[in-house]
Amino acid sequence: MKTAKETEGARAGRAVNAALGAAGLVGFLALGEAVPRLGLVKEAYFPPTSRIAEALGQELGDAAFWTALGDTLTGWALGLAVAVAAGIVVGVTVSVVPYLREATASTIEFLRPIPSVALIPLAVLLFGTELRSVLLLVVYASFWQVLIQVLYGVRDVDPVAEETARSYGLGTWARIRHVLWPTALPYVMTGVRLAAAVALILAITGELVIGAPGLGSRLAVAQNSQAVPEMYALVVVTGLLGLLINGGARTVERRALAWHQSVRGEVAV
Amino acid sequence: MRRLLAGLAAGLLSLTAAACGSSGNSGSSGGGSPQQDGSASGSTATVRLGVIPIVDVAPVYLGQKRGIYARHGLKLELTTAQGGAAIVPAVVSGQFQFGFSNVTTLMVAQSNGVPVKAVANGAASTGVVGKDFGALTVKKGSAIRSAKDLDGKKVAVNTLRAINELAVRESVRRAGGDPSKVRFVELAFDQMPAALDSGQIDAAMVVEPALATIKSQGGTEIASPLVDVAGNLTVAMYFTSRQYAEREPELVKKFQKATAESLAYAGEHPDEVRDIVTTYTKIPASLLKQVILPKWPAEPDRNSIEALRKLGEQDGLFPKQTPDLDALLP
């Protein structure tokens, strides 16, 4: 009885949240329509929502737009996959091998804050204006997000569990698989979610600045062509893409951590 | 869960395969040598040309479409980049065999020891005051009437210490003003109309299509700086790396001939130019009609480049060594 009431309450709360979210979005769009129409900003530089929506419709009907979207997503997915794989392997290795963590700590802290964008000249020199130059930026930026989370996650391993596994004679690999990995996984998923967003930002920035094919370079062309509504339409697309990617990453996180306290929290107690 | 992972793995695999496929195409050109089956025998060789998506490069797009490059035994692959800053290193490192760049950038690169070699003309000023594709503009109703009035005023150029700043300085000098009193700021062309309109800058050295936007908003031209530098100023050229020019003289010659032919074709067919521009830019049709096209002579104008070099020397653009035009130009 109590639980039924609770779920009902939760459902009502969710409905209110969704309604508030929709109202916020509608208000935002209406503001975007009104501000240029009232002449507070010039329509030529900040077109009203309806004009942007029209341009967006035209974009969606253009095959070249979908190619560009595919290019951007390819760069994003490949870069993210490489960064996640490398981040996990390097993070676990650094944590497991004795003294390696201490030896690499200062190097990691030195390399991590270097903005990926600062590597653009290097990327162009190595790979020209191709997908690979964007990949370099994406991998560099998202690798650290994963690596740092893996390092924190490994540090979180319960020493009692670790010692117990040792006394039961579990080997290094078995301890990684059964003790270290389940502890680190929530951190890893956080890292992946952060990396997914960073990878998208860097994929589009790379295309925008270098001119590698994708949404970013299409955005730059619109900008240089004085096609203002088209430019905003593409900005909207990148925003939507970010929203989808974040939603997707959260879903993957929830699925992978279905057993974990943080996800099943409300059921646990 | 397992199915989800399997799906993810399959997706990643296919993506990797796709990426390998696309990088495989360019892999052989990565080292600087094009995919070719004997250039001497007259068969087709693939060359990659890095361009900026602007009106100036319309002739090579036309030449590619009309089969002019194919007739000269070249398969031209056009790749767009966001500016000369990305094209010059890519050409020097062999990612592209050829590139498009403004002449000042090439001179600065050469004076800094970067091995570039101009091979064909790119685009030239129209040479007509008030009807050039680049102009010094002010906002509607501005008190500034000529380049002389720019004393202490803020003037936007796309790149500081490059062709446009040199040209504006020359215009001020010719109008009887003092260029050292002008405050130059750096701003992208596409942002100049808005900045001019809101009064953030007093004047803008702008090129098409942003120039057409400014004019459509009532802005006025107060000078044609590119014309002030020289009558028929060569603004941009196609170039290659010196290594490539030495290794593949035959291919370079073919590229020169095909490009000269394409430039001439573009000059004679302005309507086709306006058509092809819509395939690689997004300039709105209404604006494109008003855009003033550059001139595309088949050969660069050596005298105008000399004039530009003198201005560059005067304004300290080449601190290391003066560019050697005999080595740089074709």
XYZ file of C-alpha atoms in Angstrom, chain B residues 43-329:
287
model
C 47.946 8.410 -67.378
C 45.893 10.034 -64.637
C 47.536 11.042 -61.370
C 45.591 12.016 -58.267
C 46.569 15.279 -56.601
C 44.994 16.804 -53.533
C 44.424 20.530 -53.360
C 43.638 22.277 -50.094
C 41.341 25.286 -50.502
C 39.336 27.664 -48.321
C 35.582 27.584 -49.050
C 35.377 31.132 -50.493
C 34.414 32.656 -53.851
C 38.076 33.044 -54.883
C 38.577 29.312 -55.468
C 35.549 28.884 -57.738
C 37.767 28.383 -60.849
C 39.284 25.132 -59.567
C 35.838 23.787 -58.685
C 34.711 24.747 -62.196
C 37.832 23.233 -63.740
C 37.194 20.000 -61.871
C 33.546 19.930 -62.928
C 34.238 20.813 -66.560
C 36.946 18.136 -66.789
C 39.769 20.597 -67.433
C 42.060 18.881 -64.918
C 41.107 15.448 -66.233
C 42.084 16.550 -69.736
C 45.535 17.400 -68.397
C 45.869 13.966 -66.799
C 45.077 15.032 -63.251
C 42.426 13.718 -60.932
C 41.886 16.728 -58.688
C 40.688 16.064 -55.146
C 39.520 19.225 -53.414
C 39.710 19.377 -49.638
C 38.506 22.388 -47.709
C 40.360 23.784 -44.728
C 39.526 26.651 -42.456
C 42.366 28.923 -43.560
C 45.923 29.290 -44.764
C 47.126 28.439 -41.266
C 45.899 24.877 -41.821
C 46.809 24.635 -45.503
C 50.470 25.691 -45.417
C 51.608 23.025 -42.907
C 49.504 20.380 -44.652
C 51.156 21.136 -48.016
C 54.656 21.280 -46.556
C 54.168 17.963 -44.752
C 52.809 16.376 -47.948
C 49.181 15.835 -46.855
C 48.155 17.982 -49.816
C 50.195 18.307 -53.008
C 48.874 21.825 -53.639
C 47.215 24.552 -51.610
C 45.587 27.968 -51.890
C 46.973 30.881 -49.905
C 47.182 34.641 -50.019
C 50.457 36.021 -51.316
C 51.528 37.747 -48.097
C 51.264 34.500 -46.142
C 53.448 32.802 -48.749
C 56.034 35.604 -48.565
C 56.096 35.505 -44.758
C 56.397 31.704 -44.862
C 59.279 31.864 -47.306
C 61.125 34.552 -45.332
C 60.847 32.258 -42.308
C 62.459 29.409 -44.227
C 59.279 27.396 -44.918
C 59.837 25.641 -48.277
C 56.861 26.897 -50.305
C 56.743 27.490 -54.042
C 53.892 29.343 -55.775
C 52.873 27.576 -58.985
C 49.739 29.222 -60.365
C 47.728 32.378 -60.044
C 44.862 32.315 -57.552
C 42.774 35.472 -57.540
C 43.368 39.150 -58.210
C 41.740 42.418 -57.225
C 39.438 43.878 -59.881
C 41.580 46.994 -59.914
C 38.514 49.248 -60.019
C 38.097 51.716 -57.149
C 34.692 51.278 -55.515
C 34.053 48.024 -57.365
C 36.555 45.657 -55.802
C 35.749 42.448 -53.894
C 37.415 43.916 -50.813
C 36.850 47.379 -49.388
C 37.371 49.607 -46.388
C 33.865 50.279 -45.120
C 32.139 52.394 -42.491
C 28.685 52.260 -40.984
C 25.741 54.130 -42.457
C 25.873 57.782 -41.423
C 29.451 57.602 -40.127
C 31.399 60.864 -39.923
C 34.410 59.120 -41.466
C 34.543 60.105 -45.148
C 37.966 58.941 -46.267
C 40.912 56.871 -45.111
C 42.490 60.111 -43.883
C 39.863 60.421 -41.127
C 40.957 57.150 -39.496
C 43.358 58.902 -37.091
C 42.904 57.238 -33.696
C 40.015 55.137 -34.987
C 39.539 51.396 -34.565
C 39.835 49.472 -37.821
C 39.159 45.725 -38.102
C 41.231 43.436 -40.322
C 40.922 39.647 -40.512
C 44.579 39.064 -39.630
C 46.961 41.575 -38.106
C 50.235 42.149 -39.969
C 49.001 40.540 -43.178
C 47.807 41.633 -46.615
C 44.733 43.563 -45.452
C 46.497 45.572 -42.782
C 49.270 46.427 -45.258
C 46.687 47.555 -47.797
C 44.732 49.712 -45.340
C 47.970 51.361 -44.166
C 48.741 52.183 -47.798
C 45.270 53.676 -48.302
C 45.701 55.881 -45.231
C 49.137 56.971 -46.449
C 47.804 57.808 -49.912
C 44.916 59.784 -48.473
C 47.412 61.884 -46.539
C 46.896 60.318 -43.099
C 49.295 58.702 -40.659
C 48.897 54.895 -40.584
C 50.727 54.630 -37.253
C 47.832 56.469 -35.582
C 45.262 53.883 -36.743
C 44.316 51.240 -34.171
C 44.071 47.874 -35.888
C 42.089 45.063 -34.302
C 41.716 41.476 -35.464
C 38.233 40.197 -36.312
C 36.904 37.461 -38.596
C 35.319 38.795 -41.813
C 31.940 37.255 -41.005
C 31.735 39.150 -37.716
C 32.588 42.544 -39.180
C 29.060 43.569 -40.287
C 27.670 43.131 -36.762
C 30.671 44.761 -35.089
C 30.495 47.732 -37.451
C 26.777 48.064 -36.922
C 27.028 48.052 -33.123
C 29.879 50.557 -33.130
C 32.515 48.227 -31.671
C 34.739 49.180 -34.583
C 34.850 52.391 -36.625
C 35.804 50.854 -39.957
C 36.245 47.364 -41.396
C 38.512 46.043 -44.131
C 36.108 43.445 -45.420
C 35.795 41.082 -48.422
C 32.856 39.343 -50.072
C 30.306 38.107 -49.065
C 30.473 40.119 -45.805
C 31.050 43.227 -47.952
C 27.707 42.686 -49.662
C 26.038 42.362 -46.243
C 27.531 45.657 -45.072
C 26.473 47.419 -48.269
C 22.950 45.994 -48.029
C 22.715 47.541 -44.571
C 23.617 50.956 -45.893
C 27.317 50.908 -45.049
C 29.605 52.836 -47.398
C 33.010 52.214 -48.900
C 35.611 54.832 -48.125
C 38.540 53.216 -49.951
C 39.589 50.235 -52.061
C 42.836 49.350 -50.291
C 43.755 46.423 -52.554
C 43.597 48.778 -55.548
C 45.711 51.310 -53.647
C 48.504 48.728 -53.337
C 48.716 48.097 -57.081
C 46.573 48.306 -60.170
C 45.948 44.591 -60.580
C 47.036 43.187 -57.257
C 47.572 39.426 -57.177
C 45.915 38.564 -53.878
C 46.237 34.796 -53.676
C 48.037 31.956 -55.437
C 48.153 28.178 -55.592
C 51.365 26.760 -54.209
C 53.182 23.524 -53.476
C 56.166 22.528 -51.372
C 59.634 23.002 -52.842
C 60.371 19.277 -52.404
C 57.290 18.315 -54.409
C 58.091 20.865 -57.125
C 61.553 19.346 -57.491
C 60.397 15.742 -57.380
C 57.356 16.011 -59.672
C 58.051 18.808 -62.177
C 55.785 17.183 -64.776
C 52.769 17.026 -62.483
C 53.336 20.601 -61.360
C 53.412 21.699 -64.987
C 50.142 19.889 -65.683
C 48.578 21.514 -62.627
C 49.793 24.950 -63.802
C 48.334 24.512 -67.273
C 45.006 23.140 -66.047
C 44.677 25.883 -63.443
C 45.469 28.649 -65.931
C 42.820 27.212 -68.235
C 40.291 26.988 -65.379
C 40.987 30.594 -64.363
C 40.386 31.774 -67.911
C 37.190 29.735 -68.141
C 35.901 31.204 -64.862
C 36.692 34.715 -66.054
C 34.592 34.165 -69.170
C 31.659 32.459 -67.429
C 30.631 34.502 -64.380
C 27.173 32.883 -64.283
C 28.658 29.405 -63.986
C 30.917 30.772 -61.252
C 27.934 31.977 -59.251
C 26.308 28.588 -59.744
C 29.266 26.546 -58.592
C 29.812 28.760 -55.561
C 26.495 27.528 -54.153
C 27.828 23.954 -54.162
C 30.589 24.591 -51.610
C 29.440 27.700 -49.727
C 26.064 28.610 -48.251
C 25.938 32.199 -49.443
C 22.215 33.111 -49.657
C 21.024 33.565 -53.248
C 19.947 37.171 -52.663
C 23.412 38.067 -51.400
C 25.274 36.098 -54.057
C 23.742 38.256 -56.795
C 25.364 41.341 -55.274
C 28.750 39.745 -54.626
C 31.570 41.290 -56.663
C 33.713 38.534 -58.137
C 37.505 38.790 -58.114
C 39.497 38.802 -61.358
C 41.124 35.559 -62.430
C 44.006 36.374 -64.798
C 45.940 33.285 -65.915
C 49.273 34.709 -64.755
C 50.226 36.455 -61.497
C 51.136 40.137 -61.772
C 54.772 40.305 -60.704
C 54.828 44.101 -60.326
C 51.918 44.048 -57.903
C 53.635 41.394 -55.797
C 56.805 43.526 -55.773
C 54.701 46.432 -54.514
C 53.234 44.239 -51.799
C 56.701 43.069 -50.766
C 57.886 46.679 -50.466
C 54.943 47.512 -48.223
C 55.650 44.423 -46.149
C 59.287 45.453 -45.739
C 58.262 48.980 -44.823
C 55.893 47.708 -42.134
C 58.342 45.150 -40.769
C 56.602 41.982 -41.888
C 59.805 40.170 -42.800
C 62.218 40.612 -39.879
C 64.447 37.657 -40.810
C 65.034 38.102 -44.519
C 63.372 39.691 -47.500
C 61.355 37.173 -49.517
C 63.085 36.078 -52.701
C 60.415 36.473 -55.380
C 62.518 34.698 -58.034
C 62.513 31.581 -55.895
C 58.915 31.936 -54.740
C 57.071 32.733 -57.967
